Short mmCIF file of C-alpha atoms in Angstrom, two decimals:
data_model
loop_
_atom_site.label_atom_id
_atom_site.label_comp_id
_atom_site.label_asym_id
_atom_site.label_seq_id
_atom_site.Cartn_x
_atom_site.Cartn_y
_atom_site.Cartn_z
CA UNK A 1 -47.59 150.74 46.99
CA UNK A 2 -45.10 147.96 45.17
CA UNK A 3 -46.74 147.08 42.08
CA UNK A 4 -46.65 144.06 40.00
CA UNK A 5 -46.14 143.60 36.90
CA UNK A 6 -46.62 140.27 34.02
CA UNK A 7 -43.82 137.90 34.00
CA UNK A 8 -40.93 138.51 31.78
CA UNK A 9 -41.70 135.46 30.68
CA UNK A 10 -44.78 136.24 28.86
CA UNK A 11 -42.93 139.36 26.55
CA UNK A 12 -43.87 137.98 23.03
CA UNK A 13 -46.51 135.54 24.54
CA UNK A 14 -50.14 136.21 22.29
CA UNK A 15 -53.14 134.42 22.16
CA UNK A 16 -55.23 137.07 19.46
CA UNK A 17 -57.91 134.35 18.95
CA UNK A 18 -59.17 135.63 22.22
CA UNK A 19 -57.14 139.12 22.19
CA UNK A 20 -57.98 142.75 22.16
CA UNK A 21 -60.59 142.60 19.35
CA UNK A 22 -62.80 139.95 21.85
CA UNK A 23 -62.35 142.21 24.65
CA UNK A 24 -64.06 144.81 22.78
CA UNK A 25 -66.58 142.79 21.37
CA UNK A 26 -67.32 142.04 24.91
CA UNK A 27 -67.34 145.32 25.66
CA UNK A 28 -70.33 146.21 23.56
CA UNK A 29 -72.46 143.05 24.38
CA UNK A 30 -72.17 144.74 27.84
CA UNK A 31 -73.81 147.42 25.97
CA UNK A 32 -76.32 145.29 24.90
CA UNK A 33 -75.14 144.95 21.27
CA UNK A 34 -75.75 141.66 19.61
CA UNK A 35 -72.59 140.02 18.16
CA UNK A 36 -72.14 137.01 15.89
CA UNK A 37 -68.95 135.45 16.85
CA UNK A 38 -66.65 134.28 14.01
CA UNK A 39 -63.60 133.91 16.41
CA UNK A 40 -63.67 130.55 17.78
CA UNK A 41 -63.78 126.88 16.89
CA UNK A 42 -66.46 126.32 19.71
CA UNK A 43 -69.69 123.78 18.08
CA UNK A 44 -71.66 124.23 21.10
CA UNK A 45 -73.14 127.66 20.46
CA UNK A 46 -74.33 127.04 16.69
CA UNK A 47 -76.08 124.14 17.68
CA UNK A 48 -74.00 121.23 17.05
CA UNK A 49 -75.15 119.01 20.08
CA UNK A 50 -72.76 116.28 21.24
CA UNK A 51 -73.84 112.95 21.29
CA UNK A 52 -76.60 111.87 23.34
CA UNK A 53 -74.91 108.61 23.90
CA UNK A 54 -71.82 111.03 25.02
CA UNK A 55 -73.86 112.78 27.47
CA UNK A 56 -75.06 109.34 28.99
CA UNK A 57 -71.54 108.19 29.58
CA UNK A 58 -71.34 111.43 31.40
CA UNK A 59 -73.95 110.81 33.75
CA UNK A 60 -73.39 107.04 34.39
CA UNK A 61 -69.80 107.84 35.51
CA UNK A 62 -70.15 111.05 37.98
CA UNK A 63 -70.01 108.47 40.96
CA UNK A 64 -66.94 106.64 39.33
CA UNK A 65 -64.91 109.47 38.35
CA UNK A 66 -64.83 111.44 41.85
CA UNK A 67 -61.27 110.81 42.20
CA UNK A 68 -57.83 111.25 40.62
CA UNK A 69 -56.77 108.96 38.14
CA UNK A 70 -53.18 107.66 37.17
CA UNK A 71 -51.84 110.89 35.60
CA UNK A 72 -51.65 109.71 32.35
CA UNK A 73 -55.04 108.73 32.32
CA UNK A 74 -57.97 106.11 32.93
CA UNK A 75 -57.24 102.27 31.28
CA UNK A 76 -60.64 102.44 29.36
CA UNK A 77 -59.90 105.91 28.25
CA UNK A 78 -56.15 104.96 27.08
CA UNK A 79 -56.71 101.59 25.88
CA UNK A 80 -59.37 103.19 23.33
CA UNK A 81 -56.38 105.55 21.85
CA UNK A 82 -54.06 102.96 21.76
CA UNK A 83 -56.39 101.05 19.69
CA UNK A 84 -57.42 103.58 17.58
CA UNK A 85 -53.85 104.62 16.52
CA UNK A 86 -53.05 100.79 15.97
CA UNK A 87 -56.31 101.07 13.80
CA UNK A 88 -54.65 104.20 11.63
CA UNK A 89 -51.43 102.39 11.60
CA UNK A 90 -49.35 104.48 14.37
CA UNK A 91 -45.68 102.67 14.79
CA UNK A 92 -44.46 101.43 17.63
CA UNK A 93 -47.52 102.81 20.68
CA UNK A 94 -48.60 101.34 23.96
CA UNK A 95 -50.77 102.03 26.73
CA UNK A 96 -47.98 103.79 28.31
CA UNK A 97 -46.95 106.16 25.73
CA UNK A 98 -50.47 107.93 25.80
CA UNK A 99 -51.34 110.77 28.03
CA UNK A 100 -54.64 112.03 28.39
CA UNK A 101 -54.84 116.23 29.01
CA UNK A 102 -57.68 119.15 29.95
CA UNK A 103 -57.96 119.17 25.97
CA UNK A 104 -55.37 119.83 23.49
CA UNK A 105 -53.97 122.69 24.53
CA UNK A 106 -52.61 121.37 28.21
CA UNK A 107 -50.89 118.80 26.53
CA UNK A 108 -48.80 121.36 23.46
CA UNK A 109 -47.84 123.24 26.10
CA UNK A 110 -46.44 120.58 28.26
CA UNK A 111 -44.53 118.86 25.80
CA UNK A 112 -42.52 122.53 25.53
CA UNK A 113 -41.89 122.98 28.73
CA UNK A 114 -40.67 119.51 28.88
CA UNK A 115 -38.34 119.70 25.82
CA UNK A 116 -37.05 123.46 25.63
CA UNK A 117 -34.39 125.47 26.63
CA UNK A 118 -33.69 128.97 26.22
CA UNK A 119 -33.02 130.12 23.08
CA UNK A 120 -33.65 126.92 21.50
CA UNK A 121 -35.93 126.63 18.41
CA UNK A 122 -39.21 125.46 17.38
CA UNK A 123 -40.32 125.28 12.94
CA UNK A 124 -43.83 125.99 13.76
CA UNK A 125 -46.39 126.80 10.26
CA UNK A 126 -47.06 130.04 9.33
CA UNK A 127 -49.61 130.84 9.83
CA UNK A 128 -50.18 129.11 12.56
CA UNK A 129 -52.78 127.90 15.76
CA UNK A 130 -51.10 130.68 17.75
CA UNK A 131 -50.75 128.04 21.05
CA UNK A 132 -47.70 126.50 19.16
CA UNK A 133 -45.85 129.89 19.13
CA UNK A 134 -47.16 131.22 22.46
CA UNK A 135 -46.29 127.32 24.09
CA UNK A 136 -42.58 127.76 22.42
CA UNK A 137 -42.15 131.55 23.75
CA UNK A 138 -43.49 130.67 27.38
CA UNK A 139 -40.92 127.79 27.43
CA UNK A 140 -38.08 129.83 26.51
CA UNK A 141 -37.92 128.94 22.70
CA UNK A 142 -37.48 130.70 19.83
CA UNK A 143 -40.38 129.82 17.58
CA UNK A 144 -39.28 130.41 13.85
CA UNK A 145 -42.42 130.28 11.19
CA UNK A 146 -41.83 128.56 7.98
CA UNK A 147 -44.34 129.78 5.43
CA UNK A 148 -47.80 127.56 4.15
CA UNK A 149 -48.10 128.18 0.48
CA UNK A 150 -51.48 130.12 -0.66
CA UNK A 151 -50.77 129.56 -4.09
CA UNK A 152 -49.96 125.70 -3.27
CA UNK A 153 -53.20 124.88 -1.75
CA UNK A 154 -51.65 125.75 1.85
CA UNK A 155 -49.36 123.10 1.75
CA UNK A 156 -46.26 123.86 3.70
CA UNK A 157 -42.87 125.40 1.47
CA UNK A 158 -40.38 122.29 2.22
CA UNK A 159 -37.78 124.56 0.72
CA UNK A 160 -38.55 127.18 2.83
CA UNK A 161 -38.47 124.52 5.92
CA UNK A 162 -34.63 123.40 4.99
CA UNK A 163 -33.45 127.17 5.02
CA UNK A 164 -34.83 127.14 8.11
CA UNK A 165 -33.05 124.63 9.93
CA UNK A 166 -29.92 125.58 12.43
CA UNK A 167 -27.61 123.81 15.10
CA UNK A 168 -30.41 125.25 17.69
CA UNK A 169 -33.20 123.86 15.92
CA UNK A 170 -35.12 120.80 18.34
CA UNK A 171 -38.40 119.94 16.88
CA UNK A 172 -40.71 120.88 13.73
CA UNK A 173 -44.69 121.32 14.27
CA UNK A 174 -47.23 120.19 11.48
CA UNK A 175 -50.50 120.97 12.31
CA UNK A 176 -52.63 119.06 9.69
CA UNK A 177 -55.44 119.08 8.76
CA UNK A 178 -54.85 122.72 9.56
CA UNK A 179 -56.38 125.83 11.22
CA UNK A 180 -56.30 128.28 10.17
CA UNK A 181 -56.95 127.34 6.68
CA UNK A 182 -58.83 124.37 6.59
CA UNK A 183 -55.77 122.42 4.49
CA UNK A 184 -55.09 118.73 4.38
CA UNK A 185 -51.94 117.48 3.41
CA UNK A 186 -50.80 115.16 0.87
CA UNK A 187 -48.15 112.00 1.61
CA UNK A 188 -45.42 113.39 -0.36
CA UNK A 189 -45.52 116.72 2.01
CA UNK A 190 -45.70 114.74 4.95
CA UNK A 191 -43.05 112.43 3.59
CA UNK A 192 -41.35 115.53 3.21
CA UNK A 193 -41.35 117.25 6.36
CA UNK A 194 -40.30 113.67 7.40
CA UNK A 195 -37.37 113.85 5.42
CA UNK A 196 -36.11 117.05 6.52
CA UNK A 197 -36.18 115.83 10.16
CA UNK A 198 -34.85 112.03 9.74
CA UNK A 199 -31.30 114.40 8.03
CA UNK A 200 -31.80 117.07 11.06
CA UNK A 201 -32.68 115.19 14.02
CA UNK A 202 -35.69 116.27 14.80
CA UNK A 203 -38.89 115.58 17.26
CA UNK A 204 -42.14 116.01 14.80
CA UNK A 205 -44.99 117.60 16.70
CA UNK A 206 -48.44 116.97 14.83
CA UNK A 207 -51.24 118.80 15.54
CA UNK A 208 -54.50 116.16 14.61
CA UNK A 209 -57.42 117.11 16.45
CA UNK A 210 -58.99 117.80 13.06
CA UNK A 211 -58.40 114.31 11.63
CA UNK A 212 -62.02 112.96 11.60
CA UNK A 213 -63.09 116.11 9.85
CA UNK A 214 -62.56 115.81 6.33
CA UNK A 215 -63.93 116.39 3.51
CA UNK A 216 -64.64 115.70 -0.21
CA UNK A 217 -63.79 112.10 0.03
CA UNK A 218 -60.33 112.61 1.06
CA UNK A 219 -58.32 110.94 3.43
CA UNK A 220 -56.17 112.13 6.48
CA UNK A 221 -52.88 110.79 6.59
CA UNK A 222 -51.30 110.33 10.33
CA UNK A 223 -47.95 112.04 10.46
CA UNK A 224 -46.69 108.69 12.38
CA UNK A 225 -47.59 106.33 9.57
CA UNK A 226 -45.07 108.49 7.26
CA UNK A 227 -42.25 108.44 10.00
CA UNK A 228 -41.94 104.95 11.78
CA UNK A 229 -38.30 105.19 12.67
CA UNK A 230 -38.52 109.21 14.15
CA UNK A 231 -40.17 110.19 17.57
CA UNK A 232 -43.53 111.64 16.78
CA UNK A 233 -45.92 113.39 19.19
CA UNK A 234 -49.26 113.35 17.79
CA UNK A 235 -52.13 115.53 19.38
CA UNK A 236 -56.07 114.85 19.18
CA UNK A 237 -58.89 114.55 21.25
CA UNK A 238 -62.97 115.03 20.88
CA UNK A 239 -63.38 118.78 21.14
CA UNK A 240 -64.30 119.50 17.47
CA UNK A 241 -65.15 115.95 15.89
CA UNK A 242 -67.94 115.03 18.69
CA UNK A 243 -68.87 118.60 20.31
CA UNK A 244 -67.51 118.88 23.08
CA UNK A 245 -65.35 121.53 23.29
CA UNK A 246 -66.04 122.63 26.77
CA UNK A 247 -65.49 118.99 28.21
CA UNK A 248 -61.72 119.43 27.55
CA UNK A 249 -60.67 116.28 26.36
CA UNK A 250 -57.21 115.67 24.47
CA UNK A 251 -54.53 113.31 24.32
CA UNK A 252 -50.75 112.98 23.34
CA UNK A 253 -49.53 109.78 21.35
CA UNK A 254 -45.89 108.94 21.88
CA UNK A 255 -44.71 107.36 18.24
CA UNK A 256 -42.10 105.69 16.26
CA UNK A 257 -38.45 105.65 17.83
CA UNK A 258 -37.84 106.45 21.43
CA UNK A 259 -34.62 105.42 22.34
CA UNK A 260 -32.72 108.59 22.06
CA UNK A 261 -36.06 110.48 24.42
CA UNK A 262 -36.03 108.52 27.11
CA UNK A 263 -34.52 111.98 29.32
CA UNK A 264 -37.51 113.65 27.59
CA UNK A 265 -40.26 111.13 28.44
CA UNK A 266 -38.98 111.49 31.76
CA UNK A 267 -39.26 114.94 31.67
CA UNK A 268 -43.22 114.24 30.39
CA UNK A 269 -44.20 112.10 33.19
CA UNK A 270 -43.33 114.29 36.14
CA UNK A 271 -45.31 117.23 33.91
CA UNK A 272 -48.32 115.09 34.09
CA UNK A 273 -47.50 114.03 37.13
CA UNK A 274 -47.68 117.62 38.55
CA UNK A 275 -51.31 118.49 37.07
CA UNK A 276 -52.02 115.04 39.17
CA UNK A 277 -54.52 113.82 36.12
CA UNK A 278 -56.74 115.51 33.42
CA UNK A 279 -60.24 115.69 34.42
CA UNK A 280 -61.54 112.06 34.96
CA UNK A 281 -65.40 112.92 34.18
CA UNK A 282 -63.89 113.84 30.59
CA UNK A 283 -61.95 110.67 29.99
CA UNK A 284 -65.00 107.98 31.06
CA UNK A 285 -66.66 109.23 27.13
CA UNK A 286 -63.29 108.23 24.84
CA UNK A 287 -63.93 104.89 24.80
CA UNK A 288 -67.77 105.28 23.67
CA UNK A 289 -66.70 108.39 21.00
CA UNK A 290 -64.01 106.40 19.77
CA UNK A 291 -65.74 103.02 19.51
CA UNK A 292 -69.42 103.90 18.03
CA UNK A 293 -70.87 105.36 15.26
CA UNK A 294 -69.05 108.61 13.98
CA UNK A 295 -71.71 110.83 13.74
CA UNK A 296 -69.49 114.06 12.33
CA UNK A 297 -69.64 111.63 9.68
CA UNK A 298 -73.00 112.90 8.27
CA UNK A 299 -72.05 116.75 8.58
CA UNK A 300 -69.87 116.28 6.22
CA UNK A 301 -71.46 114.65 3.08
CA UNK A 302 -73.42 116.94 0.78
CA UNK A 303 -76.36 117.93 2.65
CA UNK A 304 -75.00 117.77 6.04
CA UNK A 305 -74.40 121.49 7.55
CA UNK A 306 -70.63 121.64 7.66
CA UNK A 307 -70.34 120.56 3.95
CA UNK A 308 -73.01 122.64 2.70
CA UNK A 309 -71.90 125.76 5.06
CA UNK A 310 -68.06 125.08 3.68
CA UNK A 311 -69.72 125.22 0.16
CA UNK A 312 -71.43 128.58 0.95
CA UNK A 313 -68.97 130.57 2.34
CA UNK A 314 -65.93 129.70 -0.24
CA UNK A 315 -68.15 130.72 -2.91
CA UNK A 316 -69.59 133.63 -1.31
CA UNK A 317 -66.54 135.28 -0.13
CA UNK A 318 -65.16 134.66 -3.79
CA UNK A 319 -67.65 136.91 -4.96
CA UNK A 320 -66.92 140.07 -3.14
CA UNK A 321 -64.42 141.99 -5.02
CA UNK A 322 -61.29 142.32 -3.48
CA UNK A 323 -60.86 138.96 -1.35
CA UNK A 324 -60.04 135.35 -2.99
CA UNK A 325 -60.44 132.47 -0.55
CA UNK A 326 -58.57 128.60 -1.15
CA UNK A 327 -61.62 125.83 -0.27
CA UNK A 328 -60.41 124.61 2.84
CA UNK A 329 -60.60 120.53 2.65
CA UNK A 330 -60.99 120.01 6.61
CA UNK A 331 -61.95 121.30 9.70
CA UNK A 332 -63.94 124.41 9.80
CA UNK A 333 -61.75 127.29 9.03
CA UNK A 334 -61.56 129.22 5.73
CA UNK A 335 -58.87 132.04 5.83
CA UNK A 336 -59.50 134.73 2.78
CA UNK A 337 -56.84 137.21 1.29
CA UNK A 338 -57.79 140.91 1.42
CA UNK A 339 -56.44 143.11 -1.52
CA UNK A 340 -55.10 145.49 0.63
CA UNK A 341 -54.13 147.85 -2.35
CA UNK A 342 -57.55 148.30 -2.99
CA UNK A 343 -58.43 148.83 0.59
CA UNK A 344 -55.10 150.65 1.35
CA UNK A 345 -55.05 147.82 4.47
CA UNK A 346 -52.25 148.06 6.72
CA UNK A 347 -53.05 147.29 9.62
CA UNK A 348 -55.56 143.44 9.69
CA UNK A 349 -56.29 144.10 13.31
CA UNK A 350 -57.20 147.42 12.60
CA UNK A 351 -59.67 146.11 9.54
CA UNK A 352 -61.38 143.01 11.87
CA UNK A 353 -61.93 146.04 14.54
CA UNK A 354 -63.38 148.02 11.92
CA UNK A 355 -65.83 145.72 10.71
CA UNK A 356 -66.91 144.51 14.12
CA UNK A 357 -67.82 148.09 15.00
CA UNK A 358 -69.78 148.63 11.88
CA UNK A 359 -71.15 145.12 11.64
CA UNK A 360 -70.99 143.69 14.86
CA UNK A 361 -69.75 140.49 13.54
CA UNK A 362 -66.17 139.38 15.21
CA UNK A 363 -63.40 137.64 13.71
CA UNK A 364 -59.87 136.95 13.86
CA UNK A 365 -56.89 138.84 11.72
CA UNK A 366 -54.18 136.87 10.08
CA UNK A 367 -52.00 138.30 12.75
CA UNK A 368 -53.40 136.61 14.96
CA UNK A 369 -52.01 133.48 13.69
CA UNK A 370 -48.80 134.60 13.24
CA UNK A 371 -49.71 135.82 9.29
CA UNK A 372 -46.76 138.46 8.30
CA UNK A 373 -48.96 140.81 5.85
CA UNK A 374 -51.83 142.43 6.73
CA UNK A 375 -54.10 140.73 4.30
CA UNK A 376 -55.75 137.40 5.23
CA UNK A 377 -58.53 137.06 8.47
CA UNK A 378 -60.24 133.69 9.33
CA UNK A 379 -63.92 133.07 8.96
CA UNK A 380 -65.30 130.24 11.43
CA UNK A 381 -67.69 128.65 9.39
CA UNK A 382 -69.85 127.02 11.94
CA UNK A 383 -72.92 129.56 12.11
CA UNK A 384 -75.83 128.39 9.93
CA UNK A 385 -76.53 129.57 6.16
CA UNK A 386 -78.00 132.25 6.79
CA UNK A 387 -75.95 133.73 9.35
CA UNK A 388 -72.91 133.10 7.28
CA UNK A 389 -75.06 135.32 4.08
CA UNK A 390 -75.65 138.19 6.92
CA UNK A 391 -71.86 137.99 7.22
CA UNK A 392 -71.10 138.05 3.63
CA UNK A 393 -73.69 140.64 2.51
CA UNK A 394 -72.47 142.82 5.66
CA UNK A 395 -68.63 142.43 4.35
CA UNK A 396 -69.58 143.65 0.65
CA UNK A 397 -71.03 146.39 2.04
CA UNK A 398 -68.27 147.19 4.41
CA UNK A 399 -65.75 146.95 1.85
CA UNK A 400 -67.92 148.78 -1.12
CA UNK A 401 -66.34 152.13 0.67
CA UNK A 402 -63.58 151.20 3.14
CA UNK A 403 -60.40 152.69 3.05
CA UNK A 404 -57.57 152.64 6.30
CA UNK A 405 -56.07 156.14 6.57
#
């Protein structure tokens, strides 16, 4: 019998968020072993509800959302964006340059499709949200990682970015605040990165859908407010800041200067054309999410349980011997460093799969997100307190005696 094999297409394609350590933490809940799941950015299942008034605009629309819609999206839906990014001072954005997507991820990876061509290259963050290099790879790109600085906070190495750039290189990625390390970048980084493409030529790709998650009384800065005379593509949607992950609800912002894209944009609207329209349902609550009261707001502050969970587990992981952690500033992502002298670590996957046999608890290696050392893994923070203790107490004890062979 002829058999079949993956697409050549998908040699160097990876998605470890949800790779072979999941698969065998789904293997032993079939076994009826209870596992607390570190691995994903997903609210839902540690009881961060979204919105009641959310789920009402839900309801009330069923009846009005039983069709396609334009394929960039609904007018109520795209209006709300435009307004919001005229609020946060994007440059140089209509209705028209907004395209609403089946979350986030859709929209990433068709705005590679639509720009790539073999062997042409990406400057995506290491590490990274592994969609960016797995979008680049599918499209026929080269995705080339320029390093985030540990010892800098996470910001990205600007010097390392410039040594970076070739005659093949297209576009740069920021992904800010970031995952998988919770950063948040200052203006002069952003001004930067800005820099380096306004002398290159480059698209900027930002990665936002953290933006309304922030911390400490800081401020996020919009990639497109540092760059009004580039093209920017800016990414967001209401997955993480109001709950809904599994609603899938994104959007991509078309920024800035746009007379040298206009083959590209062209390139965007038959993409979006193709996929028809993003789930209509989805796009009757941005209007309502974007407009009302913020209600992440309150998780935030001291007191509220992302704040006080962030507090916990930066201190608590600084505490077991062996692993240093920076405080993230955003999001809800903390991404420790492993001694791996001390642990004779060489393999991360190999250390995650370790502990989730012992422990049972899953999380993610610094592989994963396209890490080059064996010696960071992300911790989702999202569980409550005392889940989040029952992970730290279980990784003091797993690393009191651990040793790879």
């Amino acid at each position: 019998m002829r058999e079949f094999q993956k697409s050549m297409k998908l040699e160097g394609v990876s998605y470890d968020v949800r790779g072979p350590v999941l698969e065998e933490a789904d293997r032993m809940i079939e076994e009826g072993i209870s596992i607390l799941k570190l691995n994903t950015g997903n609210p839902a299942p540690f009881g961060f509800d979204a919105p009641n008034e959310i789920v009402r605009d839900l309801i009330m629309n069923v009846r009005d959302s039983e069709g396609y819609s334009d394929s960039k999206g609904i007018f109520s839906a795209r209006k709300a964006i435009e307004q919001y990014c005229q609020l946060r001072g994007f440059p140089n954005v209509s209705i028209n340059d907004i395209y609403t997507g089946n979350g986030v991820s859709e929209l990433i990876t068709m705005s590679m499709q639509g720009l790539l061509n073999n062997g042409d290259e990406v400057l995506i963050p290491m590490p990274d949200y592994p969609l960016w290099t797995a979008s680049v790879s599918l499209a026929g790109g080269t995705p080339v990682h320029y390093i985030c600085d540990e010892l800098a906070e996470w910001n990205p190495d600007l010097e390392d970015i410039r040594k970076k750039v070739t005659s093949r290189t297209k576009a740069i990625v920021v992904i800010n605040p970031n995952n998988p390390t919770g950063a948040l970048y200052p203006r002069e980084i952003l001004e930067g990165i800005a820099q380096i493409a306004r002398e290159n030529n480059l698209i900027i790709y930002s990665d936002e859908i953290y933006d309304r998650l922030v911390m400490d009384g800081l401020t996020h800065i919009p990639m497109a407010t540092v760059a009004p005379d580039l093209f920017v593509v800016s990414f967001n949607g209401l997955s993480k800041s109001h709950r809904v992950a599994g609603f899938r609800c994104g959007w991509m912002v078309l920024s800035g200067e746009k007379r040298h894209v206009k083959g590209y944009i062209e390139g965007l609207n038959m993409l979006a054309s193709m996929r028809l329209c993003s789930n209509v349902l989805s796009q009757q609550i941005i209007q309502t999410a974007l407009g009302g009261y913020q209600s992440a707001d309150e998780l935030l502050l001291p007191g509220g349980r992302i704040y006080e969970q962030r507090e916990f587990i930066w201190r608590a992981l600084n505490e077991i011997p062996g692993i240093t952690a920076v405080k993230p500033k955003a999001a809800f992502y903390i991404f420790p460093k492993i001694d791996t002298k001390k642990f004779n670590i060489h393999n991360d996957e190999q250390f995650v799969l370790d502990f989730l046999h012992k422990h049972h608890i899953l999380m993610v290696h610094g592989g994963g997100f396209n890490w080059s050392e064996p010696d960071h893994f992300r911790v989702v923070y999202l569980p409550k307190v005392e889940d989040l203790k029952e992970m730290t107490s279980s990784m003091t004890d797993f690393l009191s005696n651990y040793r790879q062979a």
